[in-house]
Every structure is written in C-alpha cells, then in structure tokens.
Amino acid sequence: MMGFALWTLLAPSLVVAQVFDLSELQWTLKNQNGSIVVPGSLPSQAHLDLFEAGIINDPLLGINEFTERWVINDNWTYTADLTPFTKTYESDASGKTLLVFYGIDTIANITFAGYPVAWVNNQFQRYIYDVSDYLSSSAGEDNNLTIALESAWYYGLNVTMRPDAEYFPNTPTFEYPNVRAWIRKTDDDFGWDWLCLIILLNGPAFVPSGVYKPAYLVTLSESEPRYPASDATSCPVTSRSVFLDETSLDIYKYGQNSSVAPDQSADWIVNVTFGIRSIKSFEKPAVTLSIPELKLTSEPLILGPIPANADENIYLGVNWSIPDNIPERWYPIDLGNPKLYNITVTLDPSPSQGDGPSAESITQTITTGFRTIQLLQTPYSEEEIASRGITPGDQWHFAINGKAFYSKGTNIIPFDPFYSRIKPEAVRWVLESAVKSGQNMLRVWGGGIYQPSDAATDGGLYTFYSLCDELGILAWSELIFSDSLSPINDFLLESIEPEVRQNVRRVNRHPSNVQWAGGNEIEGIVMAANASLANGTHYLDEFVFMFQDYLHDIVLSETNSVPYTDCSTTRGVLSLDPYVLRFANGTPGYIYGNTERYNYNASEAFDLTTYPVGRFVNEFGFHSMPSFYSWKEVLENPEDYAFNSSVVMSRDHHPPAGNLSWPNPNAPQGQYQMTSAVELWLPTPGTSDSNQTFAQWCWSTQLFQSMNMVAEIAWYRRGAGLGENNLGSLVWQLNDIWQGVSWSAIEYSGRWKVLQYGMATVYSPVVINPFWFPGNESLTILATSDRWETVNGTAQLTWYDWSGSTIKSMTTPFSIPTLNNSLIYEGVGLDAILPFGYNAKDVWLLMNVTATVDNKLVTSESYFTPVSLAYSNLVDPQIAVIAGDNYTFTLSAKGGVGAWTWLDHPSGTVGYFLDPTTGLPSNGYYLIPGIDRTVQFISSVELASVQSPDPADFVVRSLWNNTHI
C-alpha cells in the first residue's frame, strides 16, 4: 500500500532485535470488583471486548449509548500471562527489553511481573519503558502484564477537585461536563454536538478506555536472537542493538522557516531526524539517503555519536541538499499531479571500511513528496488594494509551490467512537469520496484524534496521511484542543510537550499536510471572556502563553516545512516574527483572519446578506437526518421509525444536554431547526405510508442541508473575485461517527447524502450560480473558476415551467480570469426577471456552463426558483426507471419536471451513482421531460454487505413524493 514505511534488511547477514507482539498473549478483561471477567484483546477497548463476550450489545444500537453508561463508570483491567514471551526470552547482561505502547486510552497503571512500571495519562503519546530488570524475577507469583484503566470520567472529576484546578468560563459542556480540559483524551469521547462554539458534531458519549493501538516487547541484545521476531503487521524498527523509535523526514527549501517565504528556486533540503535508543555506543554512525527513481544517492552523511542509552530517545539528524529542478513537485489532485517518491533511508551505526553495510544497519523506505506550502497572513499591499480592488486588511489563504489557490473541502471527525475497530477500507472510501466530489482539502478537527500516517507507522491501524499523499488531498492538521480554555498546570504541560513533538515529527514526511493549528475555536472563546469578564485578561494571558507561545515554539522547533496558527478560527497575526496574535486589534472595515458560519434560523438560510464576507471560511454547516437505510441499522422497533420518536430524538445531541440528562432535553430544538427548514423551503412530507413519510422527511432534511451548503459555497467561491478575495471554503463536516442527526455529507456506513453530490457539482472547477437578493429583487448570475489559467466557455440560461415546457433560452460566451468570476446575467425587479406573463410559482431557471479545463470538457448546472419550492406549483413527474446492465439506470420524466430527482441504493449496499458519459457523480437533479438521465451505481465491494443487489430494490424519489405515494 502506498505510503507504508517498509522496514527492510540489506543482506541476509543482518539481524534484528526480538520483537514480540503483545496481541499474541491471552488477555482477560475484568471490572474493578471482579464481577465481570471476559476474554480481552489488544488492541481494543473495553466496550468492544464486552460486546464480543455478549455482556453488552453493540454500543451503537438503539439507546445503548444510555443503557451502557455503566461501562464508563467502572474501572477496567487488562491482564495477560507473560509466559509465551518469557519462555523465549534469554537473559543477557548486555541486553535490554523495552515495553512499547503506541496508544493507551487513557488513565492507566502498568505493572510488569508484579512490578509497577508507570502511570500514564495521555491518549496521544507513545510510551516506552525498560522492563529488563523485572524479567529476571517476578514479584511473588505474578507473571502478568497488567494495564489497570481508571474511568476517565471519574478521574476528570477528581482532578477538578485539586486546589490548582481553576474554573473556565464560557466553555461549552456536553454529556460529561467540565472534565475534558484536564484529560489528554479525544474531546468528543465526552459527547459533542459537532458545533461547539455554536455547538456541533452530534456524537455519542462513550468515554472509551483500553489499549487502543498495538504494543510490543522489544529485546535488544549484542548477541543474535535465538527466536525470530513476531510476524506483526505494525512492527517497531530495530537492528540487533538499536531501537529506531522515530524517523522524522522534513522537506523544505533552503532558508525557509515559518516567517520566511520559501525561495522557489532554492535547493530542497531533506532533513532526516532519528529518535534512537541503543544498548551500545557508536562513535561514527552514518546515514545514506537515496531516491532510486531519480537515480540520486547521497554521500554518507555523518550523524554524530550514538551513546549507549536505552532509557530515552537520543535525537540526531542529517540534511541532504537536492537541486530544485530535479524532483517533480507534489500538487493536490485538482491542480496537478500528487507526485510521490520512495526515499531510501539507511542508518548504519558502525559503517565498515569494506563494501556493504554493517550488521547493525537499518534501512527504511519512506514515501514522500516535494512541495512548499505557505499560509499567507501578512497585510495586502497598497498596490494590490488599488489594482485588484482588495478590501484592506490581512491575507489569509494557502499557497502551494508559490501559487495561491482555492481550498475546497470539508472537515474530518473521528471515523468511529472506538478507534481500535476503524476499518482501513472505510477510511479509504471516505477520502476517495472527497476526491470524487471535487475536494482538495480536509481539515482534521482538533476535537478528535491525531490521524495516523498509515497502518504500520506508530501502530496507526489504518492509513490517513499517506492516503492523502497518494490521492492528492491537502490535510489541515490540528493539535487536540477544542472549545475550552486550557489549564496551565505543570503536570499537563509535561504531558503535552512530548505528545505534540511526537505527532509533529511523525506527520512531517507527508506532503499533504498544510499546517498545524493549535486547536479548534478557542481564540473566540478567550476573546469573549476577555471582553465580558472582570478578570478576562487572566484567561487571555493563559491563552497567549499556551497557544501563541508554548505550542507555537514546540511545533516550529520540529518542522520547517509547514506553518503554525494558534487556532482554527482566528483573527490572524500582528507579526509572524515574533509571533504575535492580532485578537481585537484592527481597523474597522478591514478584513482579518478567517471565519465560520452557523445559522439555524432557516428563514435566513438563503439570505445572502447573512453570509460572511471573509478571506477563508473554515467551518459552516447545517444538520440533517441520516437516511432511512442508516436508521434501519440501529432502530429496533417499528414505532421508532418516526421523525420525533424517542429513539430518534435521543440520537440528536444538538444542542447538547450539558449534563447526563437522557433523553437530551434540548433535542427538540435541533429537531425543530430541521423541521422548520423543510417546511419553509420544501413541500412538507406527509403521505398515507408512515415509513415513506419518515423516509421523505429524512431525505428532505438532507436536501435542505445540501441546498443551503451549496448556496454558501457558491457565495464564498464568488468572493475570490471580489474585495474579500475569499480563497477557501471547508464545509462542516464530511464523515460521520454514528447513525444519528449530524452535519455530515457521508453517513456512518459510507452512504452518500445529498450534500455529497451537491459538493460534486459546486466544487467543479467551473460553476454557474445565481445570487438572489429579495430585498431589492435583484438577480446576478456568475460563472466562477478556480483555475490558474483563463477559462473560456459558454453559459446557457433556460426558463421552464413545471410541466417541462421550454419558455425561453439564451446563450452567452464568457471568459474568466484566474480565480475569478464572469458576469452572465444581471437583472432587477422580479417582474422583469421572470418570463413575461408567468407567475413565479410556475417557473424555474436552468443554468448550464460548458468550458474546456486542462484539455477536458467541463460542464456544470444549477437551478433558480423564484419562490420557495414549498409554494411552487409542482407537477407529477411520473418518473420511469429502466434498469440496464452493470447497474445502469435510465430515468425519464413522463409527466412534469422531477424536482430533485434522487435514486437510492438498497440496504446493505455502499456506493455512489455516476454519469457514465462524464464519469462524475450524479444524483439529485431536476429531471426534465424529454431529457433522460442515465446513471450507473458503482459499488464499494469492501464495505457492502450486499454484493449483488436486485435492481428492483433501487428506489427513486423526488419532491413530488413528499406528499404523494
């Protein structure tokens, strides 16, 4: 799999340390009083092992989030007999055995053969302990490895009782309140509404615990190991006496740093830094780097002495200079080729004088790419303001390889409440779906988890960053701090520093990474505290210490290739060197930093005057129901299949309860927001079939969500050619963590919502969109391009009535400059805009563009209805569907126009519909009589439980079905 780090031997004579995979031990799991004892596993989490043993049901089923809360309140202990390891272990006075954990969630005491090893309190750290002295004799009769996990909830409550645990105002609270700031654990484990500052994820609160990533025993020895290493899928990197804990590879331009723009003609610097533990000292280790595809090999690079020290990592590094013009550059997929190279990294601790490496040599193959990425935050020049009509203020956008571009994408949340069961194929599906919908950037949200590099590196279990590298998707990374002021306590700071360093070093190798943000939405919280509280400056000072200074300095001491920002949503900086945040310092009317939008007043959903005018919009969204098919995965009773059933509402965490009340007493607000949106803008679902009505309600909330988000994206993309020079829009959110109400574009199973298809249209390179201002009854239609080159094409505007008759049509050529718009139509006064003699309820406008981009024909369409579809005089479309070979379907409107015609694939299937002619996703469109649509269902074989569905089980729907069987 592309992106894996491959640990290889250079010659048959080379030997490695003995590596024992702790998953091979027989584990048991028990609760604190011993009343529950079941088989355990590693990697795993307590809920999963209890489910496997039949003690609990699937945590995602029904109301189990509530009924299984007792698991969170107990302490759980994993224990395994070490005999399978000790029977192969031979004592060696010169040797060392290291206990390696790639991830423990979260609060745990570790004992080895009866000896206390460590107490840990950070889910995001890698832990390594020397247990050599405990192997010669166990403490009493104890020959076990024990990980005793404390309830994170009760631990958090205990910590908040400390005299130095200060109270933080203005902090959103979810199901398990007031503790998450004190625990280095995934924030959304305590519940979320995936909106936070404006309150936002709508995820469950399972507060899991366990050894959620692989763990090993690594025995270093000066003699050859008697037994071979375990056949592990994720194995520590070793030679006989050296443990290579970390290999950081950072590629940047000579002279580049966070405050100095890269010279695009300068040499590339390939920095390789190792974290090394060794039982022997080596005086003159050397490193050789090569890129076989380019036929490049470095001279031996002197690393510096390696001391005999297995207790902690020694960090040593080398630099290799490569001329600028030799490697091909990596680009996001929509702007070029995401070119990757395999770099061979050979560390030889004791290079011999003869040919070939020594027996201690370690070779890795690391897949990476060459690119520069910048986050421009300095003020626009007077010349740009004058010549381009830029609104004064600061820049806030990214540049790849020296060129500004438009960031089109979404936000990523954790893929499952339980990390250890995340399926690699499910993650690949989500990321490939992002590419299919035209996205080039994903923001890794700071309230979740540090996403892994790949399944092998640091026990990742699945691939994320390496997959982004391969697919050409940029990844905006964040440290795991979200929607809370942060404690400045020594015991937390000493845990946070290694966490941040380890993760920054690991991610360095990935050309997809664009930045490290210090956290999610915290700057706005502290600015509000500073403005509203008498002691607000105290919290501002703490924020400055943590996010302006402390984390900034740690991150930038570990990377030269990517920038740091204090927060996901920020007012920007006064200075980059020294790094000084702007906060409220600015000139009225100027634009600074980036922004977000959440507005749950559905009457303003399409009021363009309520949309922000900003440089970059990194979050905006509206929630929707999952599909009827997703509800079938978790609802257990027929009476549950209703929009406001108790079970459905229990899975709406927006707004959050703020405590352990169940069902969420605030859920009616979130339900009403969806209900009112549908009633205002679409025909209100209601038929004689209760299941159809429920299905239409679910789909209608998704349709409104898509209409709303597409309108916002169009507005922000329009801004690229206006004074705000908007160069980014990231929708909240792409994926889902469970089957429930959420902001996602893709459901938990991988099923695409309407929004996912909507983004495939509006994130096309060239689009056409209407901008309607009801206040003065003005309509502007623009063609917009995100290309670096001028785009020429043709726009067609066609008015139809709802029976499908053409009223009038016009064609207009256009030419769009770089990252800009072209005016297609402008009109004022509804009577003048409408076809003469027609009522607004009886007509609609189809807008098409055709252009050539990158030597390919690009088409896109959008729709304008002069009044809400709730009041339009729709006509029965009488849609006919003919199934063809290979799951192709031809849809025809035999009556009127099928507004938002939609084809659903059956339960158990995962896939998407595409237009076989264009190869692009196609679903959710206006089906016009006489203009048939043919689509093909492309199945995900890896995710689907039903591989050969009956074509008769595919269901077609449109707005007509909201009120008609």
CSV table of N, CA, C and O in Angstrom, one decimal, residues 178-238:
chain,number,residue,atom,x,y,z
A,178,ASN,N,-17.3,19.5,32.1
A,178,ASN,CA,-16.3,20.2,32.9
A,178,ASN,C,-15.0,19.3,33.2
A,178,ASN,O,-14.3,19.7,34.1
A,179,VAL,N,-14.8,18.3,32.5
A,179,VAL,CA,-13.6,17.5,32.8
A,179,VAL,C,-12.6,17.4,31.6
A,179,VAL,O,-11.4,17.1,31.8
A,180,ARG,N,-13.1,17.6,30.4
A,180,ARG,CA,-12.2,17.2,29.3
A,180,ARG,C,-11.0,18.1,29.1
A,180,ARG,O,-10.0,17.6,28.6
A,181,ALA,N,-11.0,19.3,29.6
A,181,ALA,CA,-9.8,20.1,29.6
A,181,ALA,C,-8.7,19.6,30.4
A,181,ALA,O,-7.5,19.9,30.2
A,182,TRP,N,-9.0,18.7,31.3
A,182,TRP,CA,-8.0,18.2,32.3
A,182,TRP,C,-7.5,16.8,31.9
A,182,TRP,O,-6.7,16.2,32.6
A,183,ILE,N,-8.0,16.3,30.7
A,183,ILE,CA,-7.6,15.0,30.3
A,183,ILE,C,-7.1,15.0,28.9
A,183,ILE,O,-7.8,15.5,28.0
A,184,ARG,N,-5.9,14.5,28.6
A,184,ARG,CA,-5.4,14.4,27.3
A,184,ARG,C,-6.0,13.2,26.6
A,184,ARG,O,-5.4,12.2,26.4
A,185,LYS,N,-7.3,13.4,26.2
A,185,LYS,CA,-8.1,12.4,25.6
A,185,LYS,C,-8.9,13.0,24.5
A,185,LYS,O,-9.2,14.2,24.5
A,186,THR,N,-9.4,12.2,23.5
A,186,THR,CA,-10.3,12.7,22.5
A,186,THR,C,-11.4,13.5,23.1
A,186,THR,O,-12.2,12.9,23.9
A,187,ASP,N,-11.6,14.7,22.7
A,187,ASP,CA,-12.6,15.6,23.3
A,187,ASP,C,-14.0,15.0,23.1
A,187,ASP,O,-14.8,15.0,24.0
A,188,ASP,N,-14.3,14.6,21.9
A,188,ASP,CA,-15.7,14.2,21.6
A,188,ASP,C,-16.0,12.8,22.3
A,188,ASP,O,-17.2,12.4,22.2
A,189,ASP,N,-15.1,12.2,22.9
A,189,ASP,CA,-15.4,11.0,23.7
A,189,ASP,C,-16.4,11.3,24.8
A,189,ASP,O,-17.2,10.5,25.3
A,190,PHE,N,-16.4,12.6,25.2
A,190,PHE,CA,-17.3,13.0,26.3
A,190,PHE,C,-18.7,13.5,25.8
A,190,PHE,O,-19.4,14.1,26.6
A,191,GLY,N,-18.9,13.3,24.5
A,191,GLY,CA,-20.1,13.8,23.9
A,191,GLY,C,-19.8,15.1,23.2
A,191,GLY,O,-18.9,15.8,23.5
A,192,TRP,N,-20.6,15.4,22.1
A,192,TRP,CA,-20.4,16.6,21.4
A,192,TRP,C,-21.7,16.9,20.6
A,192,TRP,O,-22.6,16.1,20.6
A,193,ASP,N,-21.7,18.1,20.1
A,193,ASP,CA,-22.9,18.3,19.2
A,193,ASP,C,-22.3,18.9,17.9
A,193,ASP,O,-23.0,19.5,17.1
A,194,TRP,N,-21.1,18.5,17.6
A,194,TRP,CA,-20.3,18.9,16.4
A,194,TRP,C,-20.7,20.3,15.9
A,194,TRP,O,-21.0,20.5,14.8
A,195,LEU,N,-20.6,21.2,16.9
A,195,LEU,CA,-20.8,22.6,16.5
A,195,LEU,C,-20.1,23.5,17.5
A,195,LEU,O,-19.7,24.5,17.2
A,196,CYS,N,-20.0,23.0,18.7
A,196,CYS,CA,-19.2,23.6,19.8
A,196,CYS,C,-19.5,25.0,20.0
A,196,CYS,O,-20.5,25.3,20.7
A,197,LEU,N,-18.6,25.9,19.5
A,197,LEU,CA,-18.8,27.3,19.8
A,197,LEU,C,-20.2,27.8,19.5
A,197,LEU,O,-20.8,28.5,20.2
A,198,ILE,N,-20.8,27.3,18.5
A,198,ILE,CA,-22.2,27.5,18.2
A,198,ILE,C,-22.8,26.1,18.4
A,198,ILE,O,-24.0,25.9,18.0
A,199,ILE,N,-22.2,25.2,18.9
A,199,ILE,CA,-22.5,23.9,19.3
A,199,ILE,C,-22.8,22.9,18.1
A,199,ILE,O,-23.8,23.0,17.5
A,200,LEU,N,-21.6,21.6,17.9
A,200,LEU,CA,-21.7,21.0,16.6
A,200,LEU,C,-21.0,19.6,16.3
A,200,LEU,O,-20.1,19.6,15.6
A,201,LEU,N,-21.3,18.5,16.6
A,201,LEU,CA,-20.9,17.2,16.0
A,201,LEU,C,-22.0,16.2,16.1
A,201,LEU,O,-22.2,15.4,15.2
A,202,ASN,N,-22.7,16.3,17.2
A,202,ASN,CA,-23.8,15.4,17.4
A,202,ASN,C,-23.3,14.0,17.5
A,202,ASN,O,-23.8,13.1,16.8
A,203,GLY,N,-22.3,13.8,18.4
A,203,GLY,CA,-21.8,12.4,18.5
A,203,GLY,C,-22.1,11.8,19.9
A,203,GLY,O,-22.5,12.5,20.8
A,204,PRO,N,-21.9,10.5,20.0
A,204,PRO,CA,-22.2,9.8,21.2
A,204,PRO,C,-21.2,10.0,22.2
A,204,PRO,O,-20.0,10.4,21.9
A,205,ALA,N,-21.5,9.7,23.5
A,205,ALA,CA,-20.5,9.9,24.6
A,205,ALA,C,-20.3,8.5,25.2
A,205,ALA,O,-21.0,8.1,26.1
A,206,PHE,N,-19.3,7.8,24.7
A,206,PHE,CA,-18.9,6.5,25.2
A,206,PHE,C,-17.7,6.5,26.2
A,206,PHE,O,-17.5,5.5,26.9
A,207,VAL,N,-16.9,7.6,26.2
A,207,VAL,CA,-15.8,7.7,27.0
A,207,VAL,C,-15.0,6.4,27.1
A,207,VAL,O,-14.8,5.8,28.2
A,208,PRO,N,-14.5,5.9,26.0
A,208,PRO,CA,-13.9,4.5,26.0
A,208,PRO,C,-12.6,4.5,26.7
A,208,PRO,O,-12.0,5.5,26.9
A,209,SER,N,-12.2,3.2,27.0
A,209,SER,CA,-10.9,3.0,27.6
A,209,SER,C,-10.3,1.7,27.1
A,209,SER,O,-11.0,0.8,26.8
A,210,GLY,N,-9.0,1.7,27.0
A,210,GLY,CA,-8.3,0.4,26.5
A,210,GLY,C,-7.0,0.7,25.9
A,210,GLY,O,-6.5,1.9,25.8
A,211,VAL,N,-6.3,-0.4,25.6
A,211,VAL,CA,-5.0,-0.2,24.8
A,211,VAL,C,-5.4,-0.3,23.4
A,211,VAL,O,-5.6,-1.3,22.8
A,212,TYR,N,-5.6,0.9,22.8
A,212,TYR,CA,-6.3,1.0,21.5
A,212,TYR,C,-5.4,1.0,20.3
A,212,TYR,O,-5.9,1.0,19.2
A,213,LYS,N,-4.1,0.9,20.5
A,213,LYS,CA,-3.1,0.7,19.4
A,213,LYS,C,-2.2,-0.5,19.8
A,213,LYS,O,-2.2,-0.9,21.0
A,214,PRO,N,-1.5,-1.0,18.8
A,214,PRO,CA,-0.6,-2.1,19.1
A,214,PRO,C,0.5,-1.8,20.2
A,214,PRO,O,0.8,-0.7,20.5
A,215,ALA,N,1.0,-2.9,20.8
A,215,ALA,CA,2.0,-2.8,21.8
A,215,ALA,C,3.0,-4.0,21.6
A,215,ALA,O,2.6,-5.1,21.1
A,216,TYR,N,4.2,-3.8,22.0
A,216,TYR,CA,5.3,-4.8,21.8
A,216,TYR,C,6.3,-4.9,22.9
A,216,TYR,O,6.4,-3.9,23.7
A,217,LEU,N,6.9,-6.0,23.0
A,217,LEU,CA,8.2,-6.1,23.8
A,217,LEU,C,9.3,-6.2,22.8
A,217,LEU,O,9.3,-7.1,21.9
A,218,VAL,N,10.3,-5.3,22.9
A,218,VAL,CA,11.4,-5.3,22.0
A,218,VAL,C,12.7,-5.6,22.8
A,218,VAL,O,13.0,-4.9,23.8
A,219,THR,N,13.4,-6.6,22.5
A,219,THR,CA,14.6,-7.0,23.2
A,219,THR,C,15.8,-6.8,22.4
A,219,THR,O,16.0,-7.3,21.3
A,220,LEU,N,16.6,-5.8,22.8
A,220,LEU,CA,17.9,-5.5,22.2
A,220,LEU,C,19.0,-6.3,22.8
A,220,LEU,O,19.0,-6.5,24.0
A,221,SER,N,19.9,-6.8,22.0
A,221,SER,CA,21.0,-7.7,22.5
A,221,SER,C,22.2,-7.6,21.6
A,221,SER,O,22.1,-7.4,20.4
A,222,GLU,N,23.4,-7.8,22.2
A,222,GLU,CA,24.6,-7.8,21.4
A,222,GLU,C,24.8,-9.2,20.7
A,222,GLU,O,25.6,-9.3,19.9
A,223,SER,N,24.0,-10.1,21.1
A,223,SER,CA,24.1,-11.5,20.5
A,223,SER,C,22.8,-11.6,19.6
A,223,SER,O,21.8,-10.9,19.8
A,224,GLU,N,22.9,-12.5,18.7
A,224,GLU,CA,21.8,-12.8,17.8
A,224,GLU,C,20.6,-13.4,18.5
A,224,GLU,O,20.8,-14.2,19.4
A,225,PRO,N,19.4,-12.9,18.3
A,225,PRO,CA,18.3,-13.5,18.9
A,225,PRO,C,18.1,-15.0,18.6
A,225,PRO,O,18.3,-15.4,17.4
A,226,ARG,N,17.7,-15.8,19.5
A,226,ARG,CA,17.5,-17.2,19.3
A,226,ARG,C,16.3,-17.5,18.5
A,226,ARG,O,16.2,-18.5,17.8
A,227,TYR,N,15.2,-16.6,18.7
A,227,TYR,CA,13.9,-16.9,18.1
A,227,TYR,C,13.6,-15.7,17.1
A,227,TYR,O,14.1,-14.6,17.4
A,228,PRO,N,12.9,-16.0,16.0
A,228,PRO,CA,12.6,-14.9,15.1
A,228,PRO,C,11.7,-13.9,15.7
A,228,PRO,O,10.9,-14.2,16.6
A,229,ALA,N,11.6,-12.7,15.1
A,229,ALA,CA,10.7,-11.7,15.5
A,229,ALA,C,9.3,-12.1,15.2
A,229,ALA,O,9.0,-12.9,14.3
A,230,SER,N,8.3,-11.6,15.9
A,230,SER,CA,6.9,-11.9,15.6
A,230,SER,C,6.5,-11.4,14.2
A,230,SER,O,7.1,-10.4,13.7
A,231,ASP,N,5.6,-12.1,13.6
A,231,ASP,CA,5.1,-11.6,12.3
A,231,ASP,C,4.0,-10.6,12.5
A,231,ASP,O,2.8,-10.9,12.5
A,232,ALA,N,4.4,-9.4,12.8
A,232,ALA,CA,3.5,-8.3,13.2
A,232,ALA,C,3.2,-7.4,11.9
A,232,ALA,O,4.1,-7.2,11.1
A,233,THR,N,2.0,-6.9,11.8
A,233,THR,CA,1.6,-6.0,10.7
A,233,THR,C,2.2,-4.6,11.0
A,233,THR,O,2.3,-3.8,10.1
A,234,SER,N,2.5,-4.3,12.2
A,234,SER,CA,3.0,-3.0,12.6
A,234,SER,C,4.1,-3.2,13.6
A,234,SER,O,3.9,-3.5,14.7
A,235,CYS,N,5.3,-3.1,13.1
A,235,CYS,CA,6.5,-3.6,13.9
A,235,CYS,C,7.4,-2.5,14.2
A,235,CYS,O,7.8,-1.7,13.3
A,236,PRO,N,7.9,-2.4,15.4
A,236,PRO,CA,9.0,-1.4,15.7
A,236,PRO,C,10.2,-1.7,14.8
A,236,PRO,O,10.5,-2.8,14.4
A,237,VAL,N,11.0,-0.6,14.6
A,237,VAL,CA,12.1,-0.6,13.7
A,237,VAL,C,13.4,-0.8,14.5
A,237,VAL,O,13.7,0.0,15.3
A,238,THR,N,14.1,-1.9,14.2
A,238,THR,CA,15.3,-2.2,15.0
A,238,THR,C,16.4,-2.8,14.2
A,238,THR,O,16.2,-3.3,13.1
